[in-house]
Amino acid sequence: MGLDLVGFSSRVLPVSVDRRHARGGAAICNGFFTDTRRRRSNLRATLKDGVVCSPEDGGRGGTESTLCASGPSETPSRSGEVTPDLGRDIADGIAVRQRSSAGRNKGARSWRRVPSGDKPARNGAPKRVHLRKKSQARRVLVNDDGVNAILSAVSCESSIEECNSVLIRLEKHSDVKALDFFVWMKANGKLQGNTDAYHLALQAIAWKEDWRRAELLLHEMVAVSGCRLDARAFNGLIYVCAKRRLVDWGTKWFHMMLERGVQPNVSTVGMLMGLYQKTGNLKEAEFTFAKMRECNVKCVNAYSAMITLYTRSGLFARSEEVIVLMNDDEVIPNRENWSVRLNAYSQQGKMEEAKFVLQSMVDEGIAPNVVAYNTVITGYGKVSDMQKATEVFDSLESAGLAPDETTYRSMIEGFGRADKHKEAISYYRKLKGSGFQPNASNFYTMINLIARHDDNEGATEILRDMRAAGCQCSSIVTILVRAYGTVGKMHKVLPILQSCFYKKILYDATSCSILVTAFVQNSLLEEALRVLREKKWKDSDFEDSLYHILICSCKEAGSYEDAVRIYNEMPKPGIHPNLRIACSMIDVFSTMERFTDAETLYLELKASACVFDMIAYSVIVRMYTKAGRPEDACSVLEDMEKQADIIPDRYLFLDMLRTYQKCGQLEKLTDTYYWILKSEVECDEAMYNCIINCCGPAIPVDELSRIFDEMIQLGHLANTVTLNVLLDIYGKAGLFNRAEKVLNMARRQGLADAISYNTIIAAYAQSGDFRSMTYFVQKMQDAGFPVSLEAYNCMLNAYGKSGQLEEFSAVLQKMRRAKCDFDHYTYNIMLNIYGRKGWIEGIAYVLSELKSRGVEPDLYSYNTLIKAYGIAGMPEDAVKLMQEMRIKGINADRVTYTNLIAALQRNENFLEAVKWSLWMKQTGVVGVGTRA
């Protein structure tokens, strides 16, 4: 029994039956019958007193079918016989039921008889597509007289065999009428032990896909009618599932079959394995295959399906295992099985085994067909053994076979894989000479082969064939540029196209864009610009997108000059410039450090009606950042914040944080930090580090600690700058335990540098903890870092301000022995300490040392000297310093004026102090000195 020889045997059905149905084909078999297509309709008629009635007529069961009802039978008449008009009543009842059902259900199927009377036509809803071939024969429709003639031969006293015969004849014409008669048989006790009737009903219900009713009918078949379940009961259901590729339902019926102890037969396994092969369901196929072998069922199609599935999945070892199992199970291969074996070995290049299979076919008396030879040729092509492939090709004639299109195509692919140009083009022309058409794979192989061998004439021939075969210009251009681009011969593409259909490309926007983009990506700018100048299509939006792609390609390749040339070749925009192109060019100009051109583009955009989006703002902010103009970047960000619909992404948030940090806008940093939290942007390692680096001084210390702990818990690593920022903030906040934990973490990870030690030394020096300060100075040296000038300055400042002049002098001596180059900060510390003590000689010494080193006093130096002269009672010298600052162009700040006024007041020069106070107000000085 083959895969399609599935059905139900009948004692009254002839052995050879031709069953034709509406929307259905015919199947002829021995002992089994089947139809390949069924019409789906809703069963809504019921039998009462032997007559089919509609629910409106009081039929039992309402709108539900009575197929599975188990109520007692009712006698149709007092005499127990069918009345003379019973056949006509049954037929009329069916027709009335169908009309009433169609009129009552909106959207339901409404069938009308076409004038020819040979097929139903459908009104209203569109046709439902089924997985059946249109070429199959239609169900033969009979008129009411034909139904009456069939039903007139049956009565309540008819035998089960006679009723089954009528049921079969009705089923040939209509599932609905057959099922209605099945209900009548049930009402009249004709179903007891009648498995054939149940098989027919199950198959009819299966075509309706009423699986719930089928399940109930299976239960009734055993529990009510006393029938025994066998494989045929389930095969009808599985057959429909296999035809319509209903994998889940097919699998369910098979599992139910096993659960009820029903032994599957060859047809069951064959249908299921065919279904799984079509749908690629390897898991269920393996289960079914295993059950088949457990039940000792030998289905050759099942072995073929498993070999095919494993071969398709690339599991060649398992394919060979199935072949071994088949031999062990003593299953005789058929032609299909030999073919799948041959394919399994050829696909993996095991040609010796493939030759053995081919010879075994001959030995078993099965002459290999052209498909078998094609499979072997393909296998030799995969291993690039084209000599053997040619021998197999030549042997076709001696075998009495003619090469088909697959044969030629396999030879072309094999020679293409072996890089044999002449042979491939020869078989390509033989293919065309035999009246066959090359397929897409042949075209692709030939174009790549010709590109490698620099055959321009051959390329022209192939391209013309592709065009004649209906290939679109865009597809042809794509294959051509890929082939020639791979071998580095893109400069030959334009001459080849000019000899074929270059003019058609100029009218096709897609083909033109593919060609131009390929030229730009291969640095053939002149060819690209030529095509752009000669193009004939008009589409401004598509053109803008094309130019944007070209500019971005140049930018990614680092060809910024080419990007500028393409931009200059663009048609000039109208009132509304293209925002994407302008932003890309701003980025290009910024990378080239042509900030004037970039800003000009930005101002043009700003003056136009373009509405900026997040990407535009990000590009412009980055431009000003690269140009070293953070204040202008802040101005752009202010404009962005006025657009409430813009939500920055992670990269723009990073730029915002860095920009505000450079401008010292702590309030903006705080706002941006909480904006990031509110927007729920996913923070990565770079984002966490940037937040801590930039927002550290702007947010509370506890919040900073929380974000740092969160970063560590997520497995992100802090960099050296982040750890140094934390050290500075914790040190200034007096959180020395946290600061030391951070330093220890930096040391363990190898991230501690001189700045890390300088920071914690400065923190302890600022707090007056000289012991800890000295301790970390020693730790700095132990870590291999020399004591830096910054660390010495911290110690000088700490000892000087605390009045520990001996330690102050000792540090100065260490600095001189270490030959440290004093900076302004060092001298300013010395001036400040000597000035506090009123040591004019020390101040003079420091000033002379400054001059000897060629270093001029800075603002802080002058502020310190003015304060020192006031303490020493030398207000006139303090006033002279103010004059000296003016001469040197050093602008006095508020600290300068405050120190001068205090010096004058200290020495009772009140009138002069008032004058300087008024002058300070007039000049509008409100700034604070850098150090006080």
CSV table of N, CA and C in Angstrom, one decimal, residues 18-64:
chain,number,residue,atom,x,y,z
A,18,ASP,N,-13.7,3.9,-9.3
A,18,ASP,CA,-13.3,5.3,-9.8
A,18,ASP,C,-14.3,6.3,-9.1
A,19,ARG,N,-13.8,6.9,-8.1
A,19,ARG,CA,-14.6,7.8,-7.2
A,19,ARG,C,-14.3,9.2,-7.6
A,20,ARG,N,-15.3,10.0,-8.1
A,20,ARG,CA,-15.0,11.4,-8.5
A,20,ARG,C,-15.9,12.3,-7.6
A,21,HIS,N,-15.3,13.4,-7.2
A,21,HIS,CA,-16.0,14.3,-6.3
A,21,HIS,C,-15.9,15.7,-6.8
A,22,ALA,N,-16.7,16.6,-6.3
A,22,ALA,CA,-16.5,18.0,-6.6
A,22,ALA,C,-15.2,18.5,-5.9
A,23,ARG,N,-14.5,19.2,-6.6
A,23,ARG,CA,-13.1,19.7,-6.2
A,23,ARG,C,-12.3,18.5,-5.9
A,24,GLY,N,-12.5,17.3,-6.4
A,24,GLY,CA,-11.7,16.1,-6.0
A,24,GLY,C,-11.3,15.4,-7.2
A,25,GLY,N,-10.3,14.5,-7.0
A,25,GLY,CA,-9.8,13.6,-8.0
A,25,GLY,C,-10.3,12.2,-7.8
A,26,ALA,N,-9.6,11.4,-8.5
A,26,ALA,CA,-10.0,9.9,-8.5
A,26,ALA,C,-8.8,9.1,-8.0
A,27,ALA,N,-9.0,8.1,-7.3
A,27,ALA,CA,-8.0,7.2,-6.9
A,27,ALA,C,-8.5,5.8,-7.1
A,28,ILE,N,-7.7,4.9,-7.7
A,28,ILE,CA,-8.1,3.5,-8.0
A,28,ILE,C,-7.2,2.7,-7.2
A,29,CYS,N,-7.7,1.7,-6.4
A,29,CYS,CA,-6.9,0.9,-5.6
A,29,CYS,C,-7.5,-0.5,-5.4
A,30,ASN,N,-6.8,-1.4,-4.8
A,30,ASN,CA,-7.3,-2.7,-4.5
A,30,ASN,C,-7.6,-2.8,-3.0
A,31,GLY,N,-8.8,-3.0,-2.6
A,31,GLY,CA,-9.1,-3.1,-1.2
A,31,GLY,C,-9.3,-1.8,-0.5
A,32,PHE,N,-8.8,-0.7,-1.1
A,32,PHE,CA,-8.9,0.6,-0.4
A,32,PHE,C,-9.4,1.6,-1.5
A,33,PHE,N,-10.1,2.6,-1.0
A,33,PHE,CA,-10.4,3.7,-1.9
A,33,PHE,C,-10.2,5.0,-1.2
A,34,THR,N,-10.0,6.0,-2.0
A,34,THR,CA,-9.7,7.3,-1.4
A,34,THR,C,-10.0,8.4,-2.4
A,35,ASP,N,-10.3,9.5,-1.9
A,35,ASP,CA,-10.5,10.7,-2.8
A,35,ASP,C,-9.5,11.7,-2.4
A,36,THR,N,-8.9,12.4,-3.3
A,36,THR,CA,-7.8,13.3,-3.0
A,36,THR,C,-8.3,14.7,-2.7
A,37,ARG,N,-9.6,14.9,-2.9
A,37,ARG,CA,-10.1,16.3,-2.6
A,37,ARG,C,-11.5,16.2,-2.1
A,38,ARG,N,-11.9,16.9,-1.1
A,38,ARG,CA,-13.2,16.9,-0.6
A,38,ARG,C,-13.8,18.3,-0.5
A,39,ARG,N,-15.1,18.4,-0.6
A,39,ARG,CA,-15.7,19.7,-0.5
A,39,ARG,C,-16.1,19.8,1.0
A,40,ARG,N,-15.8,21.0,1.5
A,40,ARG,CA,-16.1,21.3,2.9
A,40,ARG,C,-17.5,22.0,3.0
A,41,SER,N,-18.4,21.5,3.8
A,41,SER,CA,-19.7,22.1,4.0
A,41,SER,C,-20.1,21.8,5.5
A,42,ASN,N,-21.0,22.6,5.9
A,42,ASN,CA,-21.5,22.5,7.3
A,42,ASN,C,-22.7,21.5,7.4
A,43,LEU,N,-22.6,20.6,8.3
A,43,LEU,CA,-23.7,19.6,8.4
A,43,LEU,C,-24.7,20.1,9.4
A,44,ARG,N,-25.8,20.5,9.0
A,44,ARG,CA,-26.8,21.0,9.9
A,44,ARG,C,-28.2,20.3,9.8
A,45,ALA,N,-28.3,19.3,9.0
A,45,ALA,CA,-29.6,18.6,8.9
A,45,ALA,C,-29.6,17.4,9.8
A,46,THR,N,-30.8,17.0,10.3
A,46,THR,CA,-30.9,15.9,11.2
A,46,THR,C,-32.0,15.0,10.7
A,47,LEU,N,-32.0,13.7,11.2
A,47,LEU,CA,-33.0,12.8,10.8
A,47,LEU,C,-34.0,12.6,11.9
A,48,LYS,N,-35.3,12.7,11.6
A,48,LYS,CA,-36.3,12.4,12.6
A,48,LYS,C,-37.4,11.6,11.9
A,49,ASP,N,-37.7,10.4,12.5
A,49,ASP,CA,-38.7,9.5,11.9
A,49,ASP,C,-38.3,9.2,10.4
A,50,GLY,N,-36.9,9.0,10.2
A,50,GLY,CA,-36.4,8.6,8.9
A,50,GLY,C,-36.4,9.7,7.9
A,51,VAL,N,-36.7,10.9,8.2
A,51,VAL,CA,-36.7,12.0,7.3
A,51,VAL,C,-35.7,13.1,7.7
A,52,VAL,N,-35.0,13.7,6.8
A,52,VAL,CA,-34.0,14.7,7.1
A,52,VAL,C,-34.8,16.0,7.3
A,53,CYS,N,-34.6,16.7,8.4
A,53,CYS,CA,-35.3,17.9,8.8
A,53,CYS,C,-34.3,19.0,9.2
A,54,SER,N,-34.8,20.2,9.0
A,54,SER,CA,-33.9,21.3,9.5
A,54,SER,C,-34.3,21.7,10.9
A,55,PRO,N,-33.4,22.4,11.7
A,55,PRO,CA,-33.7,22.7,13.0
A,55,PRO,C,-35.0,23.6,13.2
A,56,GLU,N,-35.3,24.4,12.1
A,56,GLU,CA,-36.5,25.2,12.2
A,56,GLU,C,-37.8,24.3,12.1
A,57,ASP,N,-37.6,23.1,11.6
A,57,ASP,CA,-38.7,22.2,11.4
A,57,ASP,C,-38.9,21.3,12.7
A,58,GLY,N,-38.1,21.6,13.7
A,58,GLY,CA,-38.2,20.8,14.9
A,58,GLY,C,-37.3,19.7,15.0
A,59,GLY,N,-36.3,19.7,14.1
A,59,GLY,CA,-35.3,18.6,14.1
A,59,GLY,C,-34.6,18.5,15.5
A,60,ARG,N,-34.4,17.2,15.9
A,60,ARG,CA,-33.7,17.0,17.2
A,60,ARG,C,-32.3,17.5,17.1
A,61,GLY,N,-31.8,18.2,18.1
A,61,GLY,CA,-30.4,18.6,18.2
A,61,GLY,C,-30.2,20.0,17.8
A,62,GLY,N,-31.2,20.8,17.4
A,62,GLY,CA,-30.9,22.2,17.0
A,62,GLY,C,-29.9,22.3,15.9
A,63,THR,N,-28.9,23.2,16.1
A,63,THR,CA,-27.9,23.4,15.1
A,63,THR,C,-26.8,22.5,15.2
A,64,GLU,N,-26.8,21.6,16.2
A,64,GLU,CA,-25.7,20.6,16.4
A,64,GLU,C,-26.0,19.3,15.7
